[in-house]
mmCIF file of C-alpha atoms and ligand atoms in Angstrom:
data_model
loop_
_atom_site.group_PDB
_atom_site.id
_atom_site.type_symbol
_atom_site.label_atom_id
_atom_site.label_comp_id
_atom_site.label_asym_id
_atom_site.label_seq_id
_atom_site.Cartn_x
_atom_site.Cartn_y
_atom_site.Cartn_z
ATOM 1 C CA GLN A 29 12.035 5.280 -14.630
ATOM 2 C CA ASN A 30 13.587 1.688 -15.689
ATOM 3 C CA LEU A 31 12.882 -1.009 -12.817
ATOM 4 C CA ALA A 32 15.127 -3.808 -14.571
ATOM 5 C CA GLY A 33 17.943 -4.641 -11.873
ATOM 6 C CA LYS A 34 16.608 -2.658 -9.233
ATOM 7 C CA THR A 35 15.209 -3.944 -6.007
ATOM 8 C CA ALA A 36 11.695 -3.808 -4.420
ATOM 9 C CA ILE A 37 10.661 -4.898 -0.751
ATOM 10 C CA VAL A 38 6.966 -5.636 -1.083
ATOM 11 C CA THR A 39 4.871 -5.830 2.072
ATOM 12 C CA GLY A 40 1.727 -8.400 2.281
ATOM 13 C CA GLY A 41 3.290 -9.689 -0.746
ATOM 14 C CA ALA A 42 2.264 -12.953 -0.595
ATOM 15 C CA ALA A 43 -1.216 -13.072 -1.391
ATOM 16 C CA GLY A 44 -3.773 -11.013 -3.303
ATOM 17 C CA ILE A 45 -2.794 -7.567 -4.273
ATOM 18 C CA GLY A 46 0.590 -7.671 -3.144
ATOM 19 C CA LEU A 47 1.467 -10.931 -4.886
ATOM 20 C CA GLY A 48 -0.132 -8.958 -8.312
ATOM 21 C CA ILE A 49 2.648 -6.483 -7.572
ATOM 22 C CA SER A 50 5.369 -8.710 -6.987
ATOM 23 C CA ARG A 51 4.460 -10.443 -10.127
ATOM 24 C CA ALA A 52 4.439 -7.202 -12.243
ATOM 25 C CA LEU A 53 7.999 -6.075 -10.991
ATOM 26 C CA LEU A 54 9.319 -9.443 -11.371
ATOM 27 C CA ARG A 55 8.369 -9.328 -15.273
ATOM 28 C CA ALA A 56 9.792 -5.764 -15.302
ATOM 29 C CA GLY A 57 13.280 -7.343 -14.436
ATOM 30 C CA MET A 58 13.105 -6.511 -10.628
ATOM 31 C CA ASN A 59 14.580 -8.203 -7.717
ATOM 32 C CA VAL A 60 11.344 -8.571 -5.339
ATOM 33 C CA ALA A 61 11.634 -9.459 -1.543
ATOM 34 C CA ILE A 62 8.384 -10.253 -0.362
ATOM 35 C CA GLY A 63 7.721 -10.141 3.270
ATOM 36 C CA ASP A 64 4.191 -11.619 4.511
ATOM 37 C CA ILE A 65 3.243 -12.386 8.262
ATOM 38 C CA GLN A 66 1.576 -15.671 6.629
ATOM 39 C CA GLU A 67 4.239 -18.676 6.364
ATOM 40 C CA ALA A 68 1.791 -20.478 4.183
ATOM 41 C CA ALA A 69 1.294 -17.927 2.027
ATOM 42 C CA LEU A 70 4.706 -17.164 1.887
ATOM 43 C CA ILE A 71 5.252 -20.742 0.533
ATOM 44 C CA ASN A 72 2.399 -20.426 -1.970
ATOM 45 C CA ALA A 73 4.119 -17.216 -3.208
ATOM 46 C CA ARG A 74 7.522 -19.083 -3.903
ATOM 47 C CA ASP A 75 5.427 -21.700 -6.061
ATOM 48 C CA GLU A 76 3.685 -18.961 -7.858
ATOM 49 C CA LEU A 77 6.669 -17.100 -8.682
ATOM 50 C CA ALA A 78 8.681 -20.260 -9.221
ATOM 51 C CA ASP A 79 10.257 -18.708 -12.621
ATOM 52 C CA TYR A 80 12.247 -16.264 -10.812
ATOM 53 C CA PRO A 81 14.235 -17.936 -8.574
ATOM 54 C CA GLU A 82 17.452 -15.549 -9.089
ATOM 55 C CA ARG A 83 15.260 -12.487 -8.512
ATOM 56 C CA LEU A 84 13.001 -13.135 -5.582
ATOM 57 C CA LEU A 85 13.271 -13.535 -1.805
ATOM 58 C CA VAL A 86 10.441 -14.367 0.399
ATOM 59 C CA ALA A 87 10.450 -14.199 4.108
ATOM 60 C CA ARG A 88 8.068 -13.679 7.130
ATOM 61 C CA LEU A 89 7.988 -9.994 8.267
ATOM 62 C CA ASP A 90 5.095 -8.346 10.658
ATOM 63 C CA VAL A 91 5.117 -4.816 9.321
ATOM 64 C CA THR A 92 4.408 -3.989 13.063
ATOM 65 C CA ASP A 93 7.716 -5.034 14.263
ATOM 66 C CA ARG A 94 9.923 -2.177 13.705
ATOM 67 C CA GLU A 95 13.315 -4.376 14.435
ATOM 68 C CA GLY A 96 11.855 -7.169 12.368
ATOM 69 C CA PHE A 97 11.254 -4.934 9.648
ATOM 70 C CA ALA A 98 15.193 -3.503 9.961
ATOM 71 C CA ALA A 99 16.204 -7.355 9.870
ATOM 72 C CA PHE A 100 14.469 -7.876 6.915
ATOM 73 C CA ALA A 101 16.026 -5.280 4.707
ATOM 74 C CA ASP A 102 18.971 -6.126 6.244
ATOM 75 C CA ALA A 103 18.531 -9.890 4.527
ATOM 76 C CA VAL A 104 17.339 -7.666 1.556
ATOM 77 C CA GLU A 105 20.660 -6.040 1.083
ATOM 78 C CA ALA A 106 22.747 -8.825 1.715
ATOM 79 C CA ARG A 107 20.847 -10.920 -1.011
ATOM 80 C CA PHE A 108 20.359 -8.041 -3.749
ATOM 81 C CA GLY A 109 22.351 -4.824 -2.939
ATOM 82 C CA ALA A 110 20.585 -1.727 -2.294
ATOM 83 C CA ILE A 111 16.866 -1.249 -2.100
ATOM 84 C CA HIS A 112 15.121 0.970 -4.751
ATOM 85 C CA LEU A 113 11.464 0.754 -3.907
ATOM 86 C CA LEU A 114 9.313 0.144 -0.773
ATOM 87 C CA ALA A 115 5.572 -1.252 -1.522
ATOM 88 C CA ASN A 116 4.161 -1.072 1.712
ATOM 89 C CA ASN A 117 1.451 -3.103 0.788
ATOM 90 C CA ALA A 118 0.363 -5.180 3.944
ATOM 91 C CA GLY A 119 -3.211 -4.088 4.940
ATOM 92 C CA VAL A 120 -6.364 -5.839 7.178
ATOM 93 C CA VAL A 121 -9.817 -4.673 7.771
ATOM 94 C CA VAL A 122 -12.643 -4.861 10.278
ATOM 95 C CA SER A 123 -15.991 -4.087 8.938
ATOM 96 C CA GLY A 124 -19.223 -3.163 10.848
ATOM 97 C CA PRO A 125 -21.026 -0.118 12.720
ATOM 98 C CA ILE A 126 -18.146 2.023 14.282
ATOM 99 C CA ALA A 127 -19.763 1.986 17.783
ATOM 100 C CA GLN A 128 -19.446 -1.844 18.069
ATOM 101 C CA ALA A 129 -15.583 -1.605 17.457
ATOM 102 C CA SER A 130 -13.271 -2.388 20.314
ATOM 103 C CA ALA A 131 -10.065 -1.227 21.340
ATOM 104 C CA SER A 132 -8.420 -3.971 19.845
ATOM 105 C CA ASP A 133 -10.179 -3.450 16.740
ATOM 106 C CA TRP A 134 -8.816 0.026 16.598
ATOM 107 C CA ASP A 135 -5.160 -1.006 17.320
ATOM 108 C CA TRP A 136 -5.063 -3.715 14.975
ATOM 109 C CA VAL A 137 -5.970 -1.954 11.575
ATOM 110 C CA ILE A 138 -3.898 1.018 12.863
ATOM 111 C CA ASP A 139 -0.572 -0.969 13.577
ATOM 112 C CA VAL A 140 -0.879 -2.929 10.352
ATOM 113 C CA ASN A 141 -2.139 0.006 7.890
ATOM 114 C CA LEU A 142 -0.570 2.957 9.515
ATOM 115 C CA ARG A 143 2.259 2.111 11.898
ATOM 116 C CA GLY A 144 3.264 -0.755 9.152
ATOM 117 C CA PRO A 145 3.828 1.716 6.496
ATOM 118 C CA VAL A 146 5.897 4.154 9.043
ATOM 119 C CA ASN A 147 7.892 1.400 10.202
ATOM 120 C CA GLY A 148 8.976 0.578 6.232
ATOM 121 C CA LEU A 149 9.715 4.537 5.815
ATOM 122 C CA LEU A 150 11.785 4.426 9.032
ATOM 123 C CA THR A 151 13.450 1.272 8.041
ATOM 124 C CA VAL A 152 14.143 1.732 4.553
ATOM 125 C CA LEU A 153 13.801 5.595 3.650
ATOM 126 C CA PRO A 154 17.285 6.178 5.127
ATOM 127 C CA ARG A 155 18.805 3.067 3.083
ATOM 128 C CA ILE A 156 17.670 4.571 0.110
ATOM 129 C CA LEU A 157 18.829 8.057 0.606
ATOM 130 C CA GLY A 158 22.001 6.686 1.898
ATOM 131 C CA HIS A 159 22.968 4.862 -1.681
ATOM 132 C CA GLY A 160 21.946 7.981 -3.536
ATOM 133 C CA GLU A 161 20.595 6.063 -6.921
ATOM 134 C CA GLY A 162 16.843 7.557 -5.970
ATOM 135 C CA GLY A 163 14.062 5.485 -5.412
ATOM 136 C CA HIS A 164 10.119 5.046 -4.875
ATOM 137 C CA ILE A 165 7.926 4.617 -1.991
ATOM 138 C CA LEU A 166 4.719 3.210 -3.048
ATOM 139 C CA ASN A 167 1.885 3.145 -0.492
ATOM 140 C CA THR A 168 -1.253 0.788 -0.833
ATOM 141 C CA ALA A 169 -4.432 2.958 0.085
ATOM 142 C CA SER A 170 -7.641 2.406 -1.024
ATOM 143 C CA THR A 171 -10.504 4.407 -2.540
ATOM 144 C CA SER A 172 -11.854 4.036 0.988
ATOM 145 C CA GLY A 173 -9.551 6.592 2.059
ATOM 146 C CA LEU A 174 -11.304 8.891 -0.531
ATOM 147 C CA LEU A 175 -14.820 8.305 -0.678
ATOM 148 C CA PRO A 176 -16.967 6.881 2.508
ATOM 149 C CA HIS A 177 -17.758 3.156 2.641
ATOM 150 C CA ALA A 178 -20.461 1.646 4.424
ATOM 151 C CA GLY A 179 -18.907 -0.278 7.722
ATOM 152 C CA ALA A 180 -15.484 0.795 7.293
ATOM 153 C CA GLY A 181 -15.029 3.848 9.889
ATOM 154 C CA ILE A 182 -11.423 2.449 11.179
ATOM 155 C CA TYR A 183 -10.291 1.141 7.569
ATOM 156 C CA THR A 184 -10.954 4.661 6.198
ATOM 157 C CA THR A 185 -9.209 6.639 8.777
ATOM 158 C CA THR A 186 -5.984 4.459 8.350
ATOM 159 C CA LYS A 187 -6.387 4.706 4.483
ATOM 160 C CA ALA A 188 -6.829 8.428 4.522
ATOM 161 C CA GLY A 189 -3.830 8.663 6.609
ATOM 162 C CA LEU A 190 -1.876 6.928 4.269
ATOM 163 C CA ILE A 191 -2.957 9.128 1.193
ATOM 164 C CA GLY A 192 -1.962 12.257 3.527
ATOM 165 C CA MET A 193 0.976 10.537 4.109
ATOM 166 C CA SER A 194 1.996 9.979 0.401
ATOM 167 C CA GLU A 195 0.856 13.206 -0.482
ATOM 168 C CA ALA A 196 3.106 14.952 2.032
ATOM 169 C CA LEU A 197 6.399 12.722 1.143
ATOM 170 C CA ARG A 198 5.802 13.350 -2.415
ATOM 171 C CA SER A 199 6.964 17.138 -2.783
ATOM 172 C CA GLU A 200 9.225 16.929 0.195
ATOM 173 C CA LEU A 201 11.192 13.693 -1.215
ATOM 174 C CA GLU A 202 11.111 14.605 -5.008
ATOM 175 C CA PRO A 203 14.224 16.926 -4.713
ATOM 176 C CA GLN A 204 16.260 13.941 -2.906
ATOM 177 C CA GLY A 205 15.408 11.724 -6.121
ATOM 178 C CA VAL A 206 12.698 9.666 -4.432
ATOM 179 C CA ALA A 207 9.308 9.562 -5.758
ATOM 180 C CA VAL A 208 6.057 8.344 -3.967
ATOM 181 C CA SER A 209 3.154 7.059 -5.365
ATOM 182 C CA VAL A 210 -0.270 5.885 -3.623
ATOM 183 C CA LEU A 211 -2.691 2.935 -5.018
ATOM 184 C CA CYS A 212 -5.851 3.513 -4.229
ATOM 185 C CA PRO A 213 -7.884 0.479 -5.538
ATOM 186 C CA GLY A 214 -11.582 -0.284 -5.932
ATOM 187 C CA PRO A 215 -12.750 -3.690 -5.466
ATOM 188 C CA VAL A 216 -10.288 -6.121 -6.183
ATOM 189 C CA ARG A 217 -10.712 -10.165 -5.760
ATOM 190 C CA SER A 218 -8.446 -11.013 -2.652
ATOM 191 C CA ASP A 219 -8.716 -12.501 0.641
ATOM 192 C CA ILE A 220 -9.046 -9.204 2.391
ATOM 193 C CA SER A 221 -12.551 -9.721 3.620
ATOM 194 C CA ASN A 222 -11.018 -12.905 5.502
ATOM 195 C CA ALA A 223 -8.268 -10.530 6.986
ATOM 196 C CA GLY A 224 -8.944 -11.788 10.310
ATOM 197 C CA ARG A 225 -6.889 -14.729 9.420
ATOM 198 C CA ASN A 226 -3.709 -12.993 10.057
ATOM 199 C CA ARG A 227 -5.025 -11.189 13.443
ATOM 200 C CA PRO A 228 -2.430 -11.725 16.109
ATOM 201 C CA ALA A 229 -3.574 -12.919 19.395
ATOM 202 C CA ALA A 230 -1.949 -9.668 20.960
ATOM 203 C CA TYR A 231 -5.079 -7.933 18.993
ATOM 204 C CA ALA A 232 -7.783 -10.541 20.572
ATOM 205 C CA GLY A 233 -11.526 -9.212 21.620
ATOM 206 C CA SER A 234 -12.908 -8.189 18.430
ATOM 207 C CA GLY A 235 -16.241 -6.201 18.756
ATOM 208 C CA TYR A 236 -17.479 -7.859 15.713
ATOM 209 C CA THR A 237 -18.467 -11.751 15.466
ATOM 210 C CA ALA A 238 -19.423 -11.629 11.547
ATOM 211 C CA ALA A 239 -18.066 -14.783 10.004
ATOM 212 C CA ALA A 240 -15.048 -14.223 7.118
ATOM 213 C CA GLY A 241 -16.238 -13.036 3.948
ATOM 214 C CA PRO A 242 -15.788 -15.046 0.561
ATOM 215 C CA SER A 243 -12.163 -16.059 -0.342
ATOM 216 C CA ALA A 244 -10.847 -14.460 -3.556
ATOM 217 C CA ALA A 245 -11.615 -17.704 -5.470
ATOM 218 C CA ASP A 246 -15.667 -17.247 -4.906
ATOM 219 C CA LEU A 247 -15.825 -13.410 -5.681
ATOM 220 C CA PRO A 248 -17.418 -12.161 -8.968
ATOM 221 C CA ASP A 249 -15.544 -11.508 -12.239
ATOM 222 C CA TRP A 250 -16.643 -8.145 -11.820
ATOM 223 C CA MET A 251 -14.005 -7.720 -9.784
ATOM 224 C CA MET A 252 -10.810 -6.799 -10.766
ATOM 225 C CA SER A 253 -7.766 -9.236 -10.675
ATOM 226 C CA ALA A 254 -4.803 -8.681 -8.255
ATOM 227 C CA ASP A 255 -2.463 -9.371 -11.410
ATOM 228 C CA ALA A 256 -4.156 -6.415 -13.237
ATOM 229 C CA VAL A 257 -3.533 -4.002 -10.285
ATOM 230 C CA GLY A 258 0.234 -5.103 -10.389
ATOM 231 C CA GLU A 259 0.545 -4.208 -13.918
ATOM 232 C CA LEU A 260 -1.005 -0.975 -13.268
ATOM 233 C CA VAL A 261 1.226 -0.055 -10.034
ATOM 234 C CA ARG A 262 4.146 -1.226 -12.331
ATOM 235 C CA GLU A 263 2.724 1.357 -14.741
ATOM 236 C CA GLY A 264 2.127 3.765 -12.423
ATOM 237 C CA ILE A 265 5.802 3.675 -11.257
ATOM 238 C CA GLU A 266 7.260 3.888 -14.461
ATOM 239 C CA ARG A 267 5.338 7.044 -14.939
ATOM 240 C CA ASP A 268 5.960 8.516 -11.693
ATOM 241 C CA LEU A 269 2.402 8.901 -11.094
ATOM 242 C CA LEU A 270 0.931 10.159 -7.601
ATOM 243 C CA TYR A 271 -2.144 8.487 -7.686
ATOM 244 C CA ILE A 272 -2.486 4.934 -8.706
ATOM 245 C CA LEU A 273 -6.303 4.521 -9.332
ATOM 246 C CA THR A 274 -7.962 1.442 -10.705
ATOM 247 C CA HIS A 275 -11.898 1.988 -11.266
ATOM 248 C CA ASN A 276 -13.217 4.659 -13.563
ATOM 249 C CA GLU A 277 -16.477 4.118 -11.401
ATOM 250 C CA HIS A 278 -15.494 6.122 -8.342
ATOM 251 C CA ARG A 279 -15.389 9.195 -10.847
ATOM 252 C CA ALA A 280 -18.464 10.371 -9.798
ATOM 253 C CA GLY A 281 -18.128 10.275 -6.227
ATOM 254 C CA LEU A 282 -14.623 11.790 -6.489
ATOM 255 C CA GLU A 283 -16.422 14.708 -8.410
ATOM 256 C CA GLN A 284 -19.084 14.720 -5.830
ATOM 257 C CA ARG A 285 -16.381 15.101 -3.237
ATOM 258 C CA GLY A 286 -14.401 17.717 -4.817
ATOM 259 C CA ALA A 287 -17.299 19.749 -5.171
ATOM 260 C CA ALA A 288 -18.596 19.296 -1.754
ATOM 261 C CA ILE A 289 -14.879 20.511 -0.381
ATOM 262 C CA LEU A 290 -15.042 23.532 -3.099
ATOM 263 C CA ALA A 291 -18.560 24.719 -1.822
ATOM 264 C CA ALA A 292 -17.639 24.773 1.746
ATOM 265 C CA LEU A 293 -14.701 27.317 0.932
ATOM 266 C CA PRO A 294 -15.288 31.169 1.782
ATOM 267 C CA ALA A 295 -16.391 33.423 -0.926
ATOM 268 C CA GLY A 296 -13.900 35.932 -2.706
ATOM 269 C CA GLU A 297 -10.806 36.024 -4.711
ATOM 270 C CA PRO A 298 -7.726 34.093 -3.160
ATOM 271 C CA ASP A 299 -4.893 36.297 -1.622
ATOM 272 C CA ALA A 300 -1.747 35.100 -3.957
ATOM 273 C CA GLU A 301 0.763 36.412 -1.532
ATOM 274 C CA LEU A 302 -0.998 34.224 1.262
ATOM 275 C CA MET A 303 -1.191 31.217 -1.318
ATOM 276 C CA ALA A 304 2.552 31.391 -1.859
ATOM 277 C CA ALA A 305 3.585 32.091 1.853
ATOM 278 C CA MET A 306 1.524 29.365 3.381
ATOM 279 C CA HIS A 307 2.006 26.769 -0.008
ATOM 280 C CA MET A 308 -1.675 25.943 -0.494
ATOM 281 C CA THR A 309 -0.986 23.843 -3.676
ATOM 282 C CA LEU A 310 -0.640 20.057 -4.075
ATOM 283 C CA GLU A 311 2.922 20.711 -5.446
ATOM 284 C CA ASN A 312 3.990 22.719 -2.178
HETATM 285 P P1 NAI B 408 -4.924 -9.898 1.126
HETATM 286 O O1 NAI B 408 -5.616 -10.316 2.524
HETATM 287 O O2 NAI B 408 -5.257 -11.022 0.120
HETATM 288 O O3 NAI B 408 -3.371 -9.823 1.328
HETATM 289 C C1 NAI B 408 -3.199 -8.983 2.278
HETATM 290 C C2 NAI B 408 -1.526 -9.644 2.584
HETATM 291 O O4 NAI B 408 -1.010 -8.855 3.976
HETATM 292 C C3 NAI B 408 -1.867 -11.110 3.342
HETATM 293 O O5 NAI B 408 -1.058 -12.024 2.312
HETATM 294 C C4 NAI B 408 -1.362 -11.025 4.715
HETATM 295 O O6 NAI B 408 -1.072 -12.259 5.252
HETATM 296 C C5 NAI B 408 -0.302 -9.444 4.691
HETATM 297 N N1 NAI B 408 -0.446 -9.289 6.196
HETATM 298 C C6 NAI B 408 -1.384 -8.825 6.804
HETATM 299 N N2 NAI B 408 -0.990 -8.044 8.163
HETATM 300 C C7 NAI B 408 0.371 -8.441 7.853
HETATM 301 C C8 NAI B 408 1.421 -8.183 8.894
HETATM 302 N N3 NAI B 408 0.954 -7.426 10.085
HETATM 303 N N4 NAI B 408 2.372 -7.809 8.054
HETATM 304 C C9 NAI B 408 2.792 -8.403 7.169
HETATM 305 N N5 NAI B 408 2.007 -8.584 6.279
HETATM 306 C C10 NAI B 408 0.850 -8.866 6.894
HETATM 307 O O7 NAI B 408 -5.938 -8.549 1.130
HETATM 308 P P2 NAI B 408 -5.292 -7.565 -0.329
HETATM 309 O O8 NAI B 408 -6.949 -7.218 -0.844
HETATM 310 O O9 NAI B 408 -4.313 -8.201 -1.375
HETATM 311 O O10 NAI B 408 -4.862 -6.018 0.381
HETATM 312 C C11 NAI B 408 -3.569 -5.810 0.064
HETATM 313 C C12 NAI B 408 -3.737 -4.270 0.166
HETATM 314 O O11 NAI B 408 -4.545 -3.800 -0.768
HETATM 315 C C13 NAI B 408 -4.452 -3.793 1.694
HETATM 316 O O12 NAI B 408 -3.531 -2.910 2.121
HETATM 317 C C14 NAI B 408 -5.510 -3.176 1.460
HETATM 318 O O13 NAI B 408 -6.142 -2.259 2.385
HETATM 319 C C15 NAI B 408 -5.573 -2.833 0.021
HETATM 320 N N6 NAI B 408 -6.845 -2.776 -0.643
HETATM 321 C C16 NAI B 408 -7.465 -3.946 -1.090
HETATM 322 C C17 NAI B 408 -8.753 -3.939 -1.748
HETATM 323 C C18 NAI B 408 -9.661 -4.945 -2.088
HETATM 324 O O14 NAI B 408 -10.413 -4.972 -2.717
HETATM 325 N N7 NAI B 408 -8.905 -6.389 -2.177
HETATM 326 C C19 NAI B 408 -9.248 -2.470 -2.143
HETATM 327 C C20 NAI B 408 -8.385 -1.263 -1.888
HETATM 328 C C21 NAI B 408 -7.484 -1.640 -0.854
#
């Protein structure tokens, strides 16, 4: 689909992958509304994207705040008109042994990574369906939602949920002109290992005491840049892909996972009638 002239919301768009997605969508001619919880990052994003003053809106948004999300969407519509693309990208992580996690560790990561996209959907999907011009929902999950990652149990729980949500919505919304994609990045240079910088006081009391990880600038060159991910996302949306993956290095792991699931199936021939009745393929 042609993105030029259409309008996108990118949550967590002031830094990292969200900023890369925003830049790619602006380059493709879209109006882009960045919502992010971090004021300083919003100011930086406005500077970074200064080439597009007419087509850029930046505003504070906490994706866990459902009313705030509605007010944000109202402001986007007032400025640009109909919203066509919702990029549910804001995400946080806590890392470490699951047994050490506090209730607030679970609550924070679930609220931002899962309830945030739900709030986005509740806010924006009716507006997209209402204008009838079609649209696209992009969820930023992670390959951690497909393959286990040491010390990432809470994160994996949320990202696997987001992949499931995307797969389920895809077939349901397609007949209504709304496409759904799920971005599952591998390692990307960003400040996510310092996600605690965005942890509101309401979620105080982490079970982990580890210092923040390295910032984006200190991460190795072999990690992918956020701008490269942004271009893959733009292409994936234009090509209407369900899955947008970034690293071929996940091939062996994904094959192992697929093989392990297939190996767990009972023996015997599938019953075609049951398959049709119970909608047992990805398209259903
Ligand atoms: P980042 O930390 O650089 O960017 C995340 C952005 O989300 C920040 O600007 C932050 O202020 C914002 N944010 C945090 N809480 C928010 C809230 N409640 N409401 C609104 N905005 C909020 O991290 P990164 O890496 O760019 O993360 C973006 C997405 O990519 C996340 O969903 C993350 O889980 C995912 N991801 C990142 C990978 C990586 O290697 N960097 C790999 C796989 C997935």
